[in-house]
Short mmCIF file of C-alpha atoms and ligand atoms in Angstrom, two decimals:
data_model
loop_
_atom_site.label_atom_id
_atom_site.label_comp_id
_atom_site.label_asym_id
_atom_site.label_seq_id
_atom_site.Cartn_x
_atom_site.Cartn_y
_atom_site.Cartn_z
CA UNK A 1 -204.37 -134.66 -11.00
CA UNK A 2 -205.17 -131.05 -10.02
CA UNK A 3 -207.26 -129.47 -12.78
CA UNK A 4 -210.07 -127.11 -13.49
CA UNK A 5 -212.81 -127.83 -11.22
CA UNK A 6 -215.76 -126.48 -13.05
CA UNK A 7 -218.22 -128.08 -10.95
CA UNK A 8 -217.42 -129.95 -7.79
CA UNK A 9 -219.73 -132.59 -6.67
CA UNK A 10 -219.37 -135.57 -4.34
CA UNK A 11 -216.19 -136.01 -2.11
CA UNK A 12 -214.36 -139.23 -1.58
CA UNK A 13 -213.24 -139.62 1.97
CA UNK A 14 -210.41 -142.13 2.36
CA UNK A 15 -210.02 -144.26 5.47
CA UNK A 16 -206.19 -143.18 5.80
CA UNK A 17 -205.22 -139.58 5.73
CA UNK A 18 -204.68 -140.05 2.04
CA UNK A 19 -204.95 -142.47 -0.94
CA UNK A 20 -201.85 -144.35 -2.02
CA UNK A 21 -200.85 -143.78 -5.66
CA UNK A 22 -202.37 -147.19 -6.57
CA UNK A 23 -205.67 -146.38 -4.81
CA UNK A 24 -205.86 -143.07 -6.58
CA UNK A 25 -205.23 -144.56 -9.97
CA UNK A 26 -208.08 -147.18 -9.23
CA UNK A 27 -210.52 -144.43 -8.16
CA UNK A 28 -209.53 -142.28 -11.16
CA UNK A 29 -210.16 -145.18 -13.57
CA UNK A 30 -213.61 -145.65 -11.99
CA UNK A 31 -214.57 -142.10 -12.32
CA UNK A 32 -213.18 -141.59 -15.71
CA UNK A 33 -215.51 -144.32 -16.99
CA UNK A 34 -218.35 -142.16 -16.04
CA UNK A 35 -216.86 -138.93 -17.58
CA UNK A 36 -215.62 -137.58 -14.37
CA UNK A 37 -212.37 -136.29 -13.00
CA UNK A 38 -210.77 -136.43 -9.51
CA UNK A 39 -209.67 -133.25 -7.70
CA UNK A 40 -207.33 -133.59 -4.84
CA UNK A 41 -208.10 -131.09 -1.90
CA UNK A 42 -205.10 -131.22 0.64
CA UNK A 43 -206.52 -130.42 4.06
CA UNK A 44 -204.33 -130.15 7.21
CA UNK A 45 -205.61 -133.32 8.60
CA UNK A 46 -206.36 -135.38 5.36
CA UNK A 47 -206.68 -135.17 1.63
CA UNK A 48 -210.06 -135.49 0.34
CA UNK A 49 -210.92 -136.30 -3.43
CA UNK A 50 -213.64 -134.28 -5.08
CA UNK A 51 -215.45 -136.00 -8.00
CA UNK A 52 -215.75 -133.37 -10.65
CA UNK A 53 -218.55 -133.93 -13.15
CA UNK A 54 -221.88 -135.51 -12.97
CA UNK A 55 -222.04 -137.45 -9.73
CA UNK A 56 -225.60 -138.53 -10.21
CA UNK A 57 -224.46 -141.95 -11.59
CA UNK A 58 -225.51 -144.30 -8.78
CA UNK A 59 -223.42 -147.03 -10.26
CA UNK A 60 -220.13 -144.96 -10.02
CA UNK A 61 -220.97 -143.91 -6.37
CA UNK A 62 -221.74 -147.67 -5.54
CA UNK A 63 -218.48 -148.84 -6.97
CA UNK A 64 -216.55 -146.30 -5.12
CA UNK A 65 -218.36 -146.94 -1.90
CA UNK A 66 -217.55 -150.60 -2.28
CA UNK A 67 -213.71 -150.06 -2.18
CA UNK A 68 -212.36 -151.16 1.21
CA UNK A 69 -209.96 -148.14 1.54
CA UNK A 70 -213.03 -145.62 1.11
CA UNK A 71 -214.69 -144.40 4.39
CA UNK A 72 -217.45 -142.84 2.65
CA UNK A 73 -218.71 -140.74 -0.23
CA UNK A 74 -219.90 -137.20 1.18
CA UNK A 75 -222.64 -135.76 -1.04
CA UNK A 76 -223.29 -132.51 0.76
CA UNK A 77 -226.01 -130.61 -0.88
CA UNK A 78 -224.47 -127.20 -0.74
CA UNK A 79 -223.32 -124.88 -3.44
CA UNK A 80 -219.91 -124.60 -1.33
CA UNK A 81 -219.22 -128.30 -0.72
CA UNK A 82 -215.59 -127.55 0.45
CA UNK A 83 -216.19 -124.53 2.52
CA UNK A 84 -219.29 -125.81 4.06
CA UNK A 85 -219.14 -126.29 7.94
CA UNK A 86 -220.30 -129.86 7.36
CA UNK A 87 -217.43 -130.67 4.88
CA UNK A 88 -214.56 -132.88 5.94
CA UNK A 89 -212.45 -129.69 5.66
CA UNK A 90 -214.11 -128.33 8.82
CA UNK A 91 -211.03 -129.52 10.70
CA UNK A 92 -208.71 -127.79 8.42
CA UNK A 93 -206.69 -125.08 10.03
CA UNK A 94 -204.83 -122.10 8.36
CA UNK A 95 -201.59 -121.18 9.50
CA UNK A 96 -199.73 -117.84 8.59
CA UNK A 97 -196.08 -117.30 9.89
CA UNK A 98 -196.42 -120.23 12.37
CA UNK A 99 -199.65 -118.75 13.90
CA UNK A 100 -202.82 -120.69 13.60
CA UNK A 101 -205.93 -118.87 13.13
CA UNK A 102 -208.30 -119.73 15.78
CA UNK A 103 -205.71 -120.01 18.44
CA UNK A 104 -205.09 -116.38 18.95
CA UNK A 105 -206.61 -113.14 17.45
CA UNK A 106 -204.90 -112.89 14.11
CA UNK A 107 -203.97 -109.35 13.28
CA UNK A 108 -202.89 -107.97 9.84
CA UNK A 109 -201.85 -104.31 9.83
CA UNK A 110 -200.00 -101.90 7.61
CA UNK A 111 -200.28 -99.30 5.08
CA UNK A 112 -203.12 -99.11 2.66
CA UNK A 113 -200.63 -98.24 -0.03
CA UNK A 114 -196.91 -98.31 -0.12
CA UNK A 115 -195.33 -95.03 -1.41
CA UNK A 116 -192.58 -96.12 -3.70
CA UNK A 117 -190.98 -92.75 -3.56
CA UNK A 118 -190.78 -92.63 0.11
CA UNK A 119 -189.98 -96.44 1.22
CA UNK A 120 -188.84 -95.30 4.70
CA UNK A 121 -192.56 -94.51 5.58
CA UNK A 122 -193.32 -98.15 4.93
CA UNK A 123 -190.17 -99.45 6.67
CA UNK A 124 -191.15 -97.56 9.72
CA UNK A 125 -194.75 -98.48 9.57
CA UNK A 126 -193.61 -102.13 9.41
CA UNK A 127 -191.55 -101.74 12.58
CA UNK A 128 -194.30 -100.16 14.33
CA UNK A 129 -196.72 -102.83 13.21
CA UNK A 130 -194.31 -105.53 14.48
CA UNK A 131 -194.07 -103.68 17.71
CA UNK A 132 -197.73 -103.53 18.18
CA UNK A 133 -197.98 -107.25 18.24
CA UNK A 134 -199.57 -107.81 14.93
CA UNK A 135 -199.04 -111.20 13.17
CA UNK A 136 -198.76 -109.96 9.54
CA UNK A 137 -197.93 -106.90 7.57
CA UNK A 138 -200.04 -105.54 4.92
CA UNK A 139 -198.95 -103.20 2.14
CA UNK A 140 -200.74 -102.30 -1.14
CA UNK A 141 -198.55 -102.61 -4.23
CA UNK A 142 -201.21 -102.50 -6.86
CA UNK A 143 -204.25 -100.52 -6.00
CA UNK A 144 -207.83 -100.59 -7.36
CA UNK A 145 -208.85 -96.92 -7.44
CA UNK A 146 -212.22 -95.40 -8.21
CA UNK A 147 -210.65 -92.51 -9.84
CA UNK A 148 -208.59 -93.57 -12.91
CA UNK A 149 -206.22 -90.73 -12.41
CA UNK A 150 -205.45 -91.62 -8.88
CA UNK A 151 -202.14 -93.45 -8.07
CA UNK A 152 -202.65 -97.05 -9.23
CA UNK A 153 -199.71 -98.54 -7.28
CA UNK A 154 -196.25 -99.39 -8.68
CA UNK A 155 -194.51 -102.77 -8.84
CA UNK A 156 -191.22 -101.23 -7.35
CA UNK A 157 -193.39 -101.31 -4.05
CA UNK A 158 -193.15 -105.07 -4.19
CA UNK A 159 -189.44 -104.98 -3.27
CA UNK A 160 -190.29 -102.60 -0.46
CA UNK A 161 -192.91 -104.98 0.89
CA UNK A 162 -190.50 -107.91 0.92
CA UNK A 163 -187.70 -105.88 2.18
CA UNK A 164 -190.14 -104.84 5.16
CA UNK A 165 -190.97 -108.52 5.55
CA UNK A 166 -187.29 -109.40 5.87
CA UNK A 167 -186.66 -106.54 8.39
CA UNK A 168 -189.57 -107.48 10.64
CA UNK A 169 -189.98 -111.26 10.08
CA UNK A 170 -193.47 -110.78 9.42
CA UNK A 171 -195.46 -112.60 6.54
CA UNK A 172 -197.10 -110.12 4.22
CA UNK A 173 -200.46 -109.57 2.64
CA UNK A 174 -200.90 -107.74 -0.55
CA UNK A 175 -203.75 -107.43 -3.14
CA UNK A 176 -203.61 -108.79 -6.61
CA UNK A 177 -205.85 -107.75 -9.30
CA UNK A 178 -204.57 -109.60 -12.40
CA UNK A 179 -202.83 -112.83 -13.27
CA UNK A 180 -199.59 -111.06 -13.81
CA UNK A 181 -199.69 -109.76 -10.17
CA UNK A 182 -200.38 -113.24 -8.82
CA UNK A 183 -197.16 -114.52 -10.43
CA UNK A 184 -195.11 -111.49 -9.25
CA UNK A 185 -196.35 -111.63 -5.80
CA UNK A 186 -195.91 -115.40 -5.49
CA UNK A 187 -192.31 -115.32 -6.97
CA UNK A 188 -191.56 -112.42 -4.50
CA UNK A 189 -192.65 -114.56 -1.59
CA UNK A 190 -195.77 -113.00 -0.62
CA UNK A 191 -197.58 -115.39 1.58
CA UNK A 192 -201.12 -113.94 1.68
CA UNK A 193 -202.90 -112.79 -1.63
CA UNK A 194 -205.61 -110.32 -1.02
CA UNK A 195 -208.66 -110.37 -3.44
CA UNK A 196 -210.20 -107.08 -2.99
CA UNK A 197 -213.87 -105.99 -2.75
CA UNK A 198 -213.89 -105.12 -6.29
CA UNK A 199 -212.69 -108.33 -7.63
CA UNK A 200 -214.32 -110.61 -5.18
CA UNK A 201 -216.98 -111.45 -7.82
CA UNK A 202 -214.41 -111.76 -10.70
CA UNK A 203 -214.65 -115.45 -11.23
CA UNK A 204 -211.76 -115.70 -13.75
CA UNK A 205 -209.42 -114.00 -11.30
CA UNK A 206 -210.62 -116.33 -8.45
CA UNK A 207 -209.99 -119.29 -10.74
CA UNK A 208 -206.54 -117.93 -11.70
CA UNK A 209 -205.56 -117.53 -7.86
CA UNK A 210 -207.06 -120.90 -6.97
CA UNK A 211 -204.89 -122.48 -9.74
CA UNK A 212 -201.82 -120.54 -8.79
CA UNK A 213 -201.78 -121.51 -5.12
CA UNK A 214 -202.95 -125.15 -5.57
CA UNK A 215 -199.63 -126.46 -4.99
CA UNK A 216 -198.54 -123.97 -2.32
CA UNK A 217 -199.26 -123.25 1.31
CA UNK A 218 -200.29 -119.60 0.22
CA UNK A 219 -203.36 -118.08 1.99
CA UNK A 220 -206.00 -115.80 0.24
CA UNK A 221 -207.66 -113.05 2.18
CA UNK A 222 -211.04 -112.76 0.24
CA UNK A 223 -212.83 -109.39 0.88
CA UNK A 224 -216.48 -109.21 0.69
CA UNK A 225 -217.70 -107.37 -2.40
CA UNK A 226 -220.14 -104.60 -1.65
CA UNK A 227 -222.23 -106.13 -4.38
CA UNK A 228 -222.66 -109.39 -2.50
CA UNK A 229 -226.11 -110.19 -1.09
CA UNK A 230 -226.65 -113.64 0.09
CA UNK A 231 -223.95 -115.13 2.33
CA UNK A 232 -223.70 -118.06 -0.01
CA UNK A 233 -222.38 -115.69 -2.68
CA UNK A 234 -219.53 -114.78 -0.49
CA UNK A 235 -218.69 -118.25 0.65
CA UNK A 236 -219.13 -119.57 -3.05
CA UNK A 237 -216.44 -117.09 -4.09
CA UNK A 238 -214.13 -118.68 -1.64
CA UNK A 239 -215.18 -122.09 -2.96
CA UNK A 240 -213.83 -121.17 -6.29
CA UNK A 241 -210.38 -120.78 -5.08
CA UNK A 242 -210.51 -123.94 -2.81
CA UNK A 243 -211.87 -126.06 -5.65
CA UNK A 244 -208.36 -126.02 -7.21
CA UNK A 245 -206.86 -127.81 -4.21
CA UNK A 246 -205.76 -125.23 -1.70
CA UNK A 247 -208.56 -124.49 0.90
CA UNK A 248 -206.72 -121.80 2.65
CA UNK A 249 -209.21 -119.01 2.16
CA UNK A 250 -210.07 -116.45 4.95
CA UNK A 251 -213.30 -114.52 4.52
CA UNK A 252 -213.03 -110.62 5.18
CA UNK A 253 -216.09 -108.68 5.59
CA UNK A 254 -215.04 -105.01 4.93
CA UNK A 255 -218.30 -103.06 4.82
CA UNK A 256 -220.86 -103.08 2.42
CA UNK A 257 -222.98 -100.34 0.39
CA UNK A 258 -223.61 -97.52 2.73
CA UNK A 259 -227.08 -96.99 3.74
CA UNK A 260 -226.45 -93.84 5.79
CA UNK A 261 -224.28 -90.85 5.58
CA UNK A 262 -221.15 -90.90 7.68
CA UNK A 263 -219.40 -94.27 7.22
CA UNK A 264 -217.48 -94.94 3.99
CA UNK A 265 -219.21 -98.45 3.87
CA UNK A 266 -221.86 -99.89 6.06
CA UNK A 267 -220.01 -101.80 8.80
CA UNK A 268 -220.82 -105.44 8.21
CA UNK A 269 -218.80 -107.19 11.03
CA UNK A 270 -222.20 -108.45 12.32
CA UNK A 271 -222.39 -111.02 9.66
CA UNK A 272 -219.47 -112.96 11.35
CA UNK A 273 -221.76 -115.25 13.35
CA UNK A 274 -223.94 -115.92 10.34
CA UNK A 275 -220.83 -116.91 8.27
CA UNK A 276 -219.63 -118.97 11.09
CA UNK A 277 -222.86 -121.06 11.08
CA UNK A 278 -222.30 -121.90 7.36
CA UNK A 279 -218.70 -122.31 6.90
CA UNK A 280 -215.56 -123.28 8.79
CA UNK A 281 -213.53 -120.57 7.04
CA UNK A 282 -211.98 -118.05 9.34
CA UNK A 283 -213.23 -114.61 9.55
CA UNK A 284 -210.86 -111.73 9.56
CA UNK A 285 -212.77 -108.40 9.51
CA UNK A 286 -211.21 -105.16 8.02
CA UNK A 287 -212.81 -102.35 10.14
CA UNK A 288 -210.74 -99.71 8.36
CA UNK A 289 -212.50 -99.93 4.88
CA UNK A 290 -215.76 -100.48 6.68
CA UNK A 291 -215.92 -97.17 8.70
CA UNK A 292 -213.37 -95.45 6.30
CA UNK A 293 -212.38 -92.99 9.02
CA UNK A 294 -209.44 -93.49 11.59
CA UNK A 295 -211.60 -92.20 14.46
CA UNK A 296 -214.11 -94.96 14.28
CA UNK A 297 -211.79 -97.90 13.45
CA UNK A 298 -211.18 -98.85 17.03
CA UNK A 299 -214.83 -99.35 17.83
CA UNK A 300 -215.28 -101.16 14.74
CA UNK A 301 -212.48 -103.53 15.44
CA UNK A 302 -213.69 -104.42 18.84
CA UNK A 303 -217.12 -104.88 17.59
CA UNK A 304 -215.72 -107.37 15.05
CA UNK A 305 -214.23 -109.29 17.86
CA UNK A 306 -217.31 -109.19 20.06
CA UNK A 307 -219.13 -110.74 17.06
CA UNK A 308 -216.56 -113.51 17.00
CA UNK A 309 -214.10 -112.49 14.35
CA UNK A 310 -210.87 -114.59 14.23
CA UNK A 311 -208.76 -111.74 13.29
CA UNK A 312 -208.51 -108.03 11.97
CA UNK A 313 -207.06 -106.33 9.04
CA UNK A 314 -206.27 -102.85 9.96
CA UNK A 315 -204.68 -99.96 8.11
CA UNK A 316 -202.02 -98.19 9.99
CA UNK A 317 -199.33 -95.71 9.25
CA UNK A 318 -196.40 -93.99 11.05
CA UNK A 319 -197.54 -90.60 9.92
CA UNK A 320 -201.08 -91.02 8.31
CA UNK A 321 -201.03 -87.47 7.00
CA UNK A 322 -197.89 -88.24 4.99
CA UNK A 323 -199.56 -91.54 3.43
CA UNK A 324 -201.08 -92.11 0.15
CA UNK A 325 -204.31 -93.99 -0.93
CA UNK A 326 -206.52 -94.44 2.07
CA UNK A 327 -203.87 -93.88 4.71
CA UNK A 328 -204.41 -90.05 5.33
CA UNK A 329 -208.09 -90.72 6.24
CA UNK A 330 -208.11 -94.36 7.57
CA UNK A 331 -204.85 -95.23 8.84
CA UNK A 332 -204.35 -95.56 12.59
CA UNK A 333 -201.12 -94.20 14.08
CA UNK A 334 -198.70 -96.67 15.85
CA UNK A 335 -200.04 -95.59 19.31
CA UNK A 336 -203.64 -96.34 18.48
CA UNK A 337 -202.82 -99.47 16.84
CA UNK A 338 -201.04 -100.78 19.66
CA UNK A 339 -203.93 -99.97 21.85
CA UNK A 340 -206.59 -101.36 19.50
CA UNK A 341 -204.74 -104.57 19.28
CA UNK A 342 -204.19 -104.86 23.06
CA UNK A 343 -207.80 -104.31 23.67
CA UNK A 344 -209.02 -106.54 20.82
CA UNK A 345 -206.82 -109.41 22.24
CA UNK A 346 -208.36 -108.78 25.82
CA UNK A 347 -211.85 -108.91 24.41
CA UNK A 348 -210.87 -112.14 22.23
CA UNK A 349 -209.72 -113.98 25.44
CA UNK A 350 -212.91 -112.86 27.38
CA UNK A 351 -215.11 -114.12 24.49
CA UNK A 352 -213.20 -117.43 24.42
CA UNK A 353 -214.03 -118.12 28.26
C1 PEP B 1 -207.44 -102.28 0.63
O1 PEP B 1 -207.15 -103.24 1.25
O2 PEP B 1 -206.63 -101.37 0.61
C2 PEP B 1 -208.64 -102.19 -0.31
C3 PEP B 1 -208.48 -101.54 -1.59
O3 PEP B 1 -209.61 -102.88 0.13
P1 PEP B 1 -211.04 -103.20 -0.35
O4 PEP B 1 -210.94 -104.21 -1.47
O5 PEP B 1 -211.79 -103.90 0.81
O6 PEP B 1 -211.66 -101.91 -0.98
MN1 MN B 2 -207.07 -99.11 1.54
#
């Protein structure tokens, strides 16, 4: 029953962890009479059923509330009903490579851009990332570049990414910019799809990702667009994805439009506690794009943890000066990465107490 969730309205919360097929058929029959559809959202604890359409029909709600296997109908007044902290999904946990976000500081690290001509840099970087204690490996295959003549990425790098994943045993994250990338990445075994800052407001791409991952345990790392203002705009972008049935969306502040000279973007890790007041979604901060220079990344990473981030996404390279994309300016060396992760984990533990 998964389909296009143009407008998610009320949620049906069953008494059991999920409806039986018979119950689902009955519920579907009722909402169909009122021109609505049912969209299943599979949470870690229980499945909830969104009524997609116009939920203002009191008679429909009354009939659903009258069913003995329905616990209640949740009508949260929020533009992001699934991602809202008050949603039944607030107990949902996201797990990547056996590690559940929220249980330890979750660190994604690796190159901005994989160099398809020099795969060994990425293999060595991946080994260093593993050795640094990171939980997942990042590597850009397709790159959104401001300059149309800059290197735009290469599909060959997808093989390099997956080979590095096999060698290290680390799950991988890579950015997708169009539907063809989504299919290629999922078919190759990429576990975390990154939506970049430039595409975080590309609603057709968000819908395409939501649809593609609906039946999988794939996770999406959603960067914050520099054009996003209100926090609800960021969380609603996550809702676009979750509305198709898989709520595994992580929010990633990565700096916003710079208001002063010096940093590439204006560091926005301080929005972490504000996000956490509104949504249950884990927050993984990207300090690398935020400050845009390796020298400042460690401070930005620690600041993010101090603000309550659940994780970090850091660019690193065995030899930054030999890297491509952002790596020459932003990537941490293995030594600094190791130190940054160790300190960030210590701070995370202090914060937890
Ligand atoms: C990246 O992660 O390399 C990247 C391009 O990030 P952003 O979309 O945040 O600019
Ligand atoms: Mn980058």
